[in-house]
Amino acid sequence: MIPSRMVKMLRPALVLVAMIGSFPAAARAPTAVVRSGQVEASYTMGLNGITIGRFKLDAIVERSTYTMTIRGTTSGLSRLVSDGTGLLKSSGQIAGATVLPKDYYLDTTESGQTSSVVDMRMRSGTIVSVAALPPLPIKADRVPLLPQHKHKIVDPLSAMIAPLYKGDMARACNRTIPVFDGWQRFDIRLFYKSTAEVKGEGGSYSGTVYVCGARYVPVAGHRPSREQVKFMEANTNLEVWLAPAEDIGLMLPYRMQIGTEAGVLTIHASRFASTGRDQRAAAAN
C-alpha cells in the first residue's frame, strides 16, 4: 500500500493502525459481557491533511467467537504513496478477559504487484506457524527472534479488540500490548490522556470517545541502529481514540494519529456503527 522505502519507515506506525486493543491478561475491573453482534466502520487515511486512502472494517462476534476483516486502498497522490490494496483477516475466541487469536492473514499489493503476505496460526497466545514475505534480510545488528518472543502475543488485527470496562471505560487505555506481526515482536504501551465528543450521522456513533496515548517499544526482529527505529522509540505523537460498541460489549478505534518521518498520519472514522444480534435479526425481518 505504501512504497517499500516507506514501509520500512512506517511499519510500526501502520501496525498501530490495526492493533489498538486486546484485553490484558487479568482485568482489574469488570468488563462488559461480550454479546453477539457486528461493528461496521469506514475510515479515511490522511498524510499531512491530504487523503491518501480509505478502508473498511467489519467485526462479527458470535458468542465467544470473533472474525475481523479490513479491506483498504491507497492512491498515489504524491511520491510518498503508491496505488495499493490491503486485506487483513483475523479470527479467534474471547475467553473471559482474554483475546485468543487463532488465524491472521495479511495481503498487500503495490501498483498491482504483491508487496507483502503474512499467514499465521496461533494457539493460546503462542505462534504455531508463521510465513511472512518478504523475509527480513539477515543483518549482524538485528535483534534475533527467539522462541520466547512467540509466546503470550496477539496479532495486529485481533488486538483491535479493546475491553469495555463497566463504569471506567478510560481504563482500556492503561495497558501494554504484546504484538507479533510476522516479522517483529514489539510492545505498544497505552496510557489514558482525555476524552472527546464525536457526532455521527445516519446511525453512526455519537458520544464520548476515550483518547489514549501510546509508545512503541521494540523487542526483537528490529535493528536498533536504524534511524526509523530510533524515531519510533522516541515518538510521542501516537494517539488512538476508542469508541464503545456497547451493543457487543467491546471498544474499537475511532480515530488514530501517528507521527512519522513523512509527517502526521491520521485515520478517522467517517462511519462507526454497532448492532447487537437482536437488532440484526429485527432488521432482517
mmCIF file of C-alpha atoms in Angstrom:
data_model
loop_
_atom_site.group_PDB
_atom_site.id
_atom_site.type_symbol
_atom_site.label_atom_id
_atom_site.label_comp_id
_atom_site.label_asym_id
_atom_site.label_seq_id
_atom_site.Cartn_x
_atom_site.Cartn_y
_atom_site.Cartn_z
ATOM 1 C CA MET A 1 0.000 0.000 0.000
ATOM 2 C CA ILE A 2 2.979 2.286 0.600
ATOM 3 C CA PRO A 3 6.218 2.019 -1.377
ATOM 4 C CA SER A 4 8.946 -0.216 0.043
ATOM 5 C CA ARG A 5 11.064 2.741 1.151
ATOM 6 C CA MET A 6 8.109 3.936 3.220
ATOM 7 C CA VAL A 7 7.051 0.514 4.510
ATOM 8 C CA LYS A 8 10.307 0.151 6.453
ATOM 9 C CA MET A 9 9.913 3.612 7.918
ATOM 10 C CA LEU A 10 6.205 3.390 8.743
ATOM 11 C CA ARG A 11 5.759 -0.296 9.658
ATOM 12 C CA PRO A 12 5.471 0.266 13.424
ATOM 13 C CA ALA A 13 3.090 3.172 12.838
ATOM 14 C CA LEU A 14 0.982 1.279 10.325
ATOM 15 C CA VAL A 15 0.764 -1.699 12.653
ATOM 16 C CA LEU A 16 -0.644 0.678 15.265
ATOM 17 C CA VAL A 17 -3.496 1.296 12.838
ATOM 18 C CA ALA A 18 -4.504 -2.338 13.212
ATOM 19 C CA MET A 19 -3.830 -3.129 16.832
ATOM 20 C CA ILE A 20 -5.085 -0.598 19.352
ATOM 21 C CA GLY A 21 -6.660 -3.062 21.705
ATOM 22 C CA SER A 22 -6.503 -6.522 23.283
ATOM 23 C CA PHE A 23 -7.614 -7.484 26.734
ATOM 24 C CA PRO A 24 -4.972 -7.595 29.473
ATOM 25 C CA ALA A 25 -4.223 -10.991 30.922
ATOM 26 C CA ALA A 26 -6.005 -10.141 34.162
ATOM 27 C CA ALA A 27 -8.595 -7.403 34.270
ATOM 28 C CA ARG A 28 -8.636 -5.260 37.414
ATOM 29 C CA ALA A 29 -12.200 -4.042 36.838
ATOM 30 C CA PRO A 30 -15.258 -5.881 35.497
ATOM 31 C CA THR A 31 -15.639 -5.813 31.735
ATOM 32 C CA ALA A 32 -18.958 -5.703 29.932
ATOM 33 C CA VAL A 33 -20.407 -9.042 28.887
ATOM 34 C CA VAL A 34 -19.435 -9.746 25.289
ATOM 35 C CA ARG A 35 -22.558 -10.217 23.168
ATOM 36 C CA SER A 36 -23.167 -11.408 19.623
ATOM 37 C CA GLY A 37 -23.349 -8.634 17.053
ATOM 38 C CA GLN A 38 -21.421 -6.663 14.469
ATOM 39 C CA VAL A 39 -19.396 -3.480 14.057
ATOM 40 C CA GLU A 40 -19.103 -1.814 10.662
ATOM 41 C CA ALA A 41 -16.756 1.147 10.255
ATOM 42 C CA SER A 42 -15.323 3.179 7.376
ATOM 43 C CA TYR A 43 -12.097 5.160 7.767
ATOM 44 C CA THR A 44 -10.268 7.861 5.826
ATOM 45 C CA MET A 45 -6.465 7.903 5.953
ATOM 46 C CA GLY A 46 -4.623 11.202 5.557
ATOM 47 C CA LEU A 47 -0.986 12.294 5.497
ATOM 48 C CA ASN A 48 -0.357 15.939 6.399
ATOM 49 C CA GLY A 49 -4.017 16.696 5.735
ATOM 50 C CA ILE A 50 -4.117 15.053 2.287
ATOM 51 C CA THR A 51 -6.347 11.999 1.832
ATOM 52 C CA ILE A 52 -4.219 9.041 0.754
ATOM 53 C CA GLY A 53 -6.500 6.078 1.390
ATOM 54 C CA ARG A 54 -9.695 4.567 2.705
ATOM 55 C CA PHE A 55 -10.523 1.301 4.403
ATOM 56 C CA LYS A 56 -13.480 -0.568 5.878
ATOM 57 C CA LEU A 57 -13.636 -2.718 8.985
ATOM 58 C CA ASP A 58 -16.143 -5.483 9.618
ATOM 59 C CA ALA A 59 -16.115 -7.220 13.007
ATOM 60 C CA ILE A 60 -18.549 -10.036 13.779
ATOM 61 C CA VAL A 61 -18.950 -11.569 17.231
ATOM 62 C CA GLU A 62 -20.917 -14.787 17.675
ATOM 63 C CA ARG A 63 -20.976 -15.669 21.363
ATOM 64 C CA SER A 64 -17.270 -16.075 22.190
ATOM 65 C CA THR A 65 -16.028 -16.305 18.595
ATOM 66 C CA TYR A 66 -14.922 -13.278 16.588
ATOM 67 C CA THR A 67 -13.979 -12.622 12.971
ATOM 68 C CA MET A 68 -12.482 -9.333 11.780
ATOM 69 C CA THR A 69 -11.760 -8.149 8.252
ATOM 70 C CA ILE A 70 -10.199 -4.942 6.939
ATOM 71 C CA ARG A 71 -10.122 -4.027 3.244
ATOM 72 C CA GLY A 72 -8.448 -0.834 2.077
ATOM 73 C CA THR A 73 -6.902 1.086 -0.784
ATOM 74 C CA THR A 74 -4.350 3.877 -1.142
ATOM 75 C CA SER A 75 -3.970 6.327 -4.019
ATOM 76 C CA GLY A 76 -0.664 7.612 -5.379
ATOM 77 C CA LEU A 77 -1.292 11.311 -4.932
ATOM 78 C CA SER A 78 2.347 12.044 -4.110
ATOM 79 C CA ARG A 79 5.783 10.447 -4.444
ATOM 80 C CA LEU A 80 5.408 9.035 -0.921
ATOM 81 C CA VAL A 81 2.331 6.901 -1.627
ATOM 82 C CA SER A 82 1.614 4.431 -4.416
ATOM 83 C CA ASP A 83 -1.635 2.869 -5.607
ATOM 84 C CA GLY A 84 -2.221 -0.188 -3.484
ATOM 85 C CA THR A 85 -4.657 -2.517 -1.776
ATOM 86 C CA GLY A 86 -4.663 -4.240 1.575
ATOM 87 C CA LEU A 87 -6.560 -7.171 3.087
ATOM 88 C CA LEU A 88 -6.313 -8.244 6.719
ATOM 89 C CA LYS A 89 -8.281 -11.058 8.343
ATOM 90 C CA SER A 90 -8.230 -12.488 11.846
ATOM 91 C CA SER A 91 -10.358 -14.841 13.899
ATOM 92 C CA GLY A 92 -10.309 -16.349 17.350
ATOM 93 C CA GLN A 93 -12.115 -16.514 20.674
ATOM 94 C CA ILE A 94 -12.735 -14.221 23.615
ATOM 95 C CA ALA A 95 -12.378 -16.200 26.849
ATOM 96 C CA GLY A 96 -13.342 -14.081 29.827
ATOM 97 C CA ALA A 97 -10.904 -11.164 29.829
ATOM 98 C CA THR A 98 -8.538 -12.634 27.229
ATOM 99 C CA VAL A 99 -8.458 -12.496 23.427
ATOM 100 C CA LEU A 100 -7.152 -15.758 21.943
ATOM 101 C CA PRO A 101 -6.358 -15.331 18.228
ATOM 102 C CA LYS A 102 -6.296 -18.404 16.013
ATOM 103 C CA ASP A 103 -5.650 -17.151 12.489
ATOM 104 C CA TYR A 104 -4.155 -13.998 10.995
ATOM 105 C CA TYR A 105 -3.702 -13.155 7.341
ATOM 106 C CA LEU A 106 -2.261 -10.063 5.631
ATOM 107 C CA ASP A 107 -2.009 -9.452 1.879
ATOM 108 C CA THR A 108 -0.949 -6.104 0.383
ATOM 109 C CA THR A 109 -0.251 -5.047 -3.182
ATOM 110 C CA GLU A 110 1.623 -2.084 -4.632
ATOM 111 C CA SER A 111 0.996 -0.947 -8.214
ATOM 112 C CA GLY A 112 -0.697 -4.271 -8.958
ATOM 113 C CA GLN A 113 2.095 -6.432 -7.552
ATOM 114 C CA THR A 114 2.080 -8.363 -4.273
ATOM 115 C CA SER A 115 4.233 -6.485 -1.769
ATOM 116 C CA SER A 116 3.748 -8.411 1.486
ATOM 117 C CA VAL A 117 1.993 -11.534 2.772
ATOM 118 C CA VAL A 118 1.683 -12.914 6.297
ATOM 119 C CA ASP A 119 -0.066 -16.186 7.170
ATOM 120 C CA MET A 120 -0.032 -17.010 10.889
ATOM 121 C CA ARG A 121 -1.604 -19.653 13.147
ATOM 122 C CA MET A 122 -1.812 -19.299 16.929
ATOM 123 C CA ARG A 123 -2.929 -21.316 19.923
ATOM 124 C CA SER A 124 -3.472 -19.797 23.385
ATOM 125 C CA GLY A 125 -1.265 -16.815 22.602
ATOM 126 C CA THR A 126 1.569 -18.860 21.082
ATOM 127 C CA ILE A 127 2.619 -18.896 17.423
ATOM 128 C CA VAL A 128 2.120 -22.356 15.926
ATOM 129 C CA SER A 129 3.185 -21.468 12.392
ATOM 130 C CA VAL A 130 4.060 -18.290 10.520
ATOM 131 C CA ALA A 131 5.062 -17.422 6.967
ATOM 132 C CA ALA A 132 5.967 -13.793 6.198
ATOM 133 C CA LEU A 133 7.078 -12.419 2.846
ATOM 134 C CA PRO A 134 9.320 -10.724 2.045
ATOM 135 C CA PRO A 135 11.629 -12.229 4.684
ATOM 136 C CA LEU A 136 13.724 -9.935 6.817
ATOM 137 C CA PRO A 137 17.258 -9.652 5.409
ATOM 138 C CA ILE A 138 19.977 -11.126 7.606
ATOM 139 C CA LYS A 139 21.887 -8.313 9.324
ATOM 140 C CA ALA A 140 24.515 -8.532 12.056
ATOM 141 C CA ASP A 141 22.821 -5.878 14.182
ATOM 142 C CA ARG A 142 19.305 -7.331 14.000
ATOM 143 C CA VAL A 143 17.939 -8.409 17.398
ATOM 144 C CA PRO A 144 17.211 -12.130 16.919
ATOM 145 C CA LEU A 145 13.709 -13.540 17.235
ATOM 146 C CA LEU A 146 13.840 -16.292 19.832
ATOM 147 C CA PRO A 147 11.177 -18.866 20.779
ATOM 148 C CA GLN A 148 10.132 -16.840 23.844
ATOM 149 C CA HIS A 149 9.212 -13.934 21.589
ATOM 150 C CA LYS A 150 6.398 -16.016 20.063
ATOM 151 C CA HIS A 151 4.552 -16.643 23.317
ATOM 152 C CA LYS A 152 1.894 -14.518 25.034
ATOM 153 C CA ILE A 153 1.324 -12.321 21.977
ATOM 154 C CA VAL A 154 -1.527 -11.067 19.828
ATOM 155 C CA ASP A 155 -1.594 -10.409 16.115
ATOM 156 C CA PRO A 156 -2.114 -6.808 14.940
ATOM 157 C CA LEU A 157 -5.740 -7.203 13.869
ATOM 158 C CA SER A 158 -7.027 -9.205 16.835
ATOM 159 C CA ALA A 159 -5.511 -6.532 19.045
ATOM 160 C CA MET A 160 -8.047 -4.016 17.748
ATOM 161 C CA ILE A 161 -10.488 -5.553 20.210
ATOM 162 C CA ALA A 162 -10.422 -3.492 23.397
ATOM 163 C CA PRO A 163 -12.199 -4.172 26.704
ATOM 164 C CA LEU A 164 -15.234 -2.127 27.644
ATOM 165 C CA TYR A 165 -14.875 -1.624 31.399
ATOM 166 C CA LYS A 166 -18.134 -1.011 33.215
ATOM 167 C CA GLY A 167 -18.074 2.368 34.934
ATOM 168 C CA ASP A 168 -14.474 3.101 33.914
ATOM 169 C CA MET A 169 -14.067 2.943 30.142
ATOM 170 C CA ALA A 170 -10.871 5.011 30.295
ATOM 171 C CA ARG A 171 -9.152 2.001 31.894
ATOM 172 C CA ALA A 172 -8.961 0.442 28.423
ATOM 173 C CA CYS A 173 -6.096 2.860 27.739
ATOM 174 C CA ASN A 174 -3.875 1.835 30.639
ATOM 175 C CA ARG A 175 -2.091 -1.320 29.499
ATOM 176 C CA THR A 176 0.753 -2.795 27.453
ATOM 177 C CA ILE A 177 0.011 -4.849 24.330
ATOM 178 C CA PRO A 178 2.499 -7.554 23.200
ATOM 179 C CA VAL A 179 2.398 -7.762 19.377
ATOM 180 C CA PHE A 180 3.951 -10.040 16.781
ATOM 181 C CA ASP A 181 3.303 -9.000 13.160
ATOM 182 C CA GLY A 182 5.058 -11.867 11.382
ATOM 183 C CA TRP A 183 8.400 -10.063 11.212
ATOM 184 C CA GLN A 184 8.941 -8.278 14.503
ATOM 185 C CA ARG A 185 7.981 -8.523 18.157
ATOM 186 C CA PHE A 186 7.192 -5.224 19.913
ATOM 187 C CA ASP A 187 5.071 -3.735 22.675
ATOM 188 C CA ILE A 188 2.609 -0.875 22.451
ATOM 189 C CA ARG A 189 2.240 0.897 25.788
ATOM 190 C CA LEU A 190 -1.074 2.718 26.080
ATOM 191 C CA PHE A 191 -1.976 5.366 28.656
ATOM 192 C CA TYR A 192 -5.082 7.447 29.258
ATOM 193 C CA LYS A 193 -4.992 11.090 28.110
ATOM 194 C CA SER A 194 -8.520 12.524 27.944
ATOM 195 C CA THR A 195 -11.997 12.194 26.428
ATOM 196 C CA ALA A 196 -13.538 13.808 23.350
ATOM 197 C CA GLU A 197 -17.042 14.097 21.931
ATOM 198 C CA VAL A 198 -17.888 12.972 18.391
ATOM 199 C CA LYS A 199 -21.090 13.394 16.413
ATOM 200 C CA GLY A 200 -22.118 10.919 13.754
ATOM 201 C CA GLU A 201 -24.966 10.953 11.277
ATOM 202 C CA GLY A 202 -27.194 8.304 9.747
ATOM 203 C CA GLY A 203 -26.754 5.777 12.539
ATOM 204 C CA SER A 204 -23.042 6.405 13.064
ATOM 205 C CA TYR A 205 -21.821 6.641 16.662
ATOM 206 C CA SER A 206 -22.293 9.892 18.570
ATOM 207 C CA GLY A 207 -20.962 10.347 22.078
ATOM 208 C CA THR A 208 -17.813 10.090 24.159
ATOM 209 C CA VAL A 209 -14.578 8.565 22.903
ATOM 210 C CA TYR A 210 -11.552 7.819 25.075
ATOM 211 C CA VAL A 211 -8.204 9.241 23.986
ATOM 212 C CA CYS A 212 -5.173 7.019 24.611
ATOM 213 C CA GLY A 213 -1.552 7.992 24.140
ATOM 214 C CA ALA A 214 0.862 5.270 23.001
ATOM 215 C CA ARG A 215 4.568 4.451 22.899
ATOM 216 C CA TYR A 216 6.349 1.955 20.672
ATOM 217 C CA VAL A 217 8.817 -0.415 22.367
ATOM 218 C CA PRO A 218 10.768 -2.776 20.039
ATOM 219 C CA VAL A 219 11.584 -6.201 21.480
ATOM 220 C CA ALA A 220 13.004 -8.422 18.710
ATOM 221 C CA GLY A 221 13.374 -8.634 14.945
ATOM 222 C CA HIS A 222 14.362 -4.956 14.680
ATOM 223 C CA ARG A 223 17.705 -3.213 14.092
ATOM 224 C CA PRO A 224 18.402 -0.792 16.989
ATOM 225 C CA SER A 225 20.856 1.259 14.931
ATOM 226 C CA ARG A 226 18.314 2.179 12.242
ATOM 227 C CA GLU A 227 17.136 5.786 12.304
ATOM 228 C CA GLN A 228 13.483 4.852 11.786
ATOM 229 C CA VAL A 229 13.585 2.543 14.825
ATOM 230 C CA LYS A 230 15.126 5.296 16.941
ATOM 231 C CA PHE A 231 12.484 7.722 15.640
ATOM 232 C CA MET A 232 9.595 5.437 16.600
ATOM 233 C CA GLU A 233 11.052 4.689 20.034
ATOM 234 C CA ALA A 234 11.222 8.425 20.766
ATOM 235 C CA ASN A 235 7.895 9.195 19.074
ATOM 236 C CA THR A 236 5.389 10.861 21.424
ATOM 237 C CA ASN A 237 2.909 11.652 18.634
ATOM 238 C CA LEU A 238 0.997 8.358 18.819
ATOM 239 C CA GLU A 239 -2.667 8.524 19.763
ATOM 240 C CA VAL A 240 -5.865 6.486 19.434
ATOM 241 C CA TRP A 241 -9.488 7.326 20.246
ATOM 242 C CA LEU A 242 -11.521 4.327 21.423
ATOM 243 C CA ALA A 243 -15.278 4.293 20.849
ATOM 244 C CA PRO A 244 -17.606 1.978 22.781
ATOM 245 C CA ALA A 245 -19.604 -0.568 20.807
ATOM 246 C CA GLU A 246 -21.975 -1.229 23.670
ATOM 247 C CA ASP A 247 -24.233 -3.492 21.603
ATOM 248 C CA ILE A 248 -21.478 -6.127 21.693
ATOM 249 C CA GLY A 249 -19.678 -5.086 24.896
ATOM 250 C CA LEU A 250 -16.366 -4.041 23.283
ATOM 251 C CA MET A 251 -14.418 -0.945 22.180
ATOM 252 C CA LEU A 252 -12.712 -0.281 18.841
ATOM 253 C CA PRO A 253 -10.645 2.557 17.327
ATOM 254 C CA TYR A 254 -12.496 5.657 16.120
ATOM 255 C CA ARG A 255 -9.501 7.818 15.274
ATOM 256 C CA MET A 256 -5.719 7.387 15.195
ATOM 257 C CA GLN A 257 -2.897 9.906 14.898
ATOM 258 C CA ILE A 258 0.642 8.783 14.169
ATOM 259 C CA GLY A 259 3.723 10.927 13.813
ATOM 260 C CA THR A 260 6.014 9.651 11.053
ATOM 261 C CA GLU A 261 9.179 10.903 9.404
ATOM 262 C CA ALA A 262 6.989 11.907 6.449
ATOM 263 C CA GLY A 263 4.522 13.891 8.570
ATOM 264 C CA VAL A 264 1.360 13.226 10.567
ATOM 265 C CA LEU A 265 -0.674 10.195 9.524
ATOM 266 C CA THR A 266 -4.333 10.260 10.610
ATOM 267 C CA ILE A 267 -7.050 7.637 10.349
ATOM 268 C CA HIS A 268 -10.559 8.886 11.127
ATOM 269 C CA ALA A 269 -13.907 7.085 11.099
ATOM 270 C CA SER A 270 -16.412 8.551 8.647
ATOM 271 C CA ARG A 271 -18.865 5.927 9.893
ATOM 272 C CA PHE A 272 -18.820 3.763 13.024
ATOM 273 C CA ALA A 273 -21.902 1.665 13.847
ATOM 274 C CA SER A 274 -22.554 -1.384 16.005
ATOM 275 C CA THR A 275 -25.602 -3.633 16.119
ATOM 276 C CA GLY A 276 -26.479 -6.433 18.513
ATOM 277 C CA ARG A 277 -27.717 -9.807 17.349
ATOM 278 C CA ASP A 278 -31.335 -8.991 18.213
ATOM 279 C CA GLN A 279 -31.122 -5.737 16.231
ATOM 280 C CA ARG A 280 -29.659 -7.560 13.241
ATOM 281 C CA ALA A 281 -32.453 -10.155 13.353
ATOM 282 C CA ALA A 282 -35.131 -7.445 13.550
ATOM 283 C CA ALA A 283 -33.612 -5.556 10.637
ATOM 284 C CA ALA A 284 -33.630 -8.717 8.508
ATOM 285 C CA ASN A 285 -37.376 -9.288 9.044
#
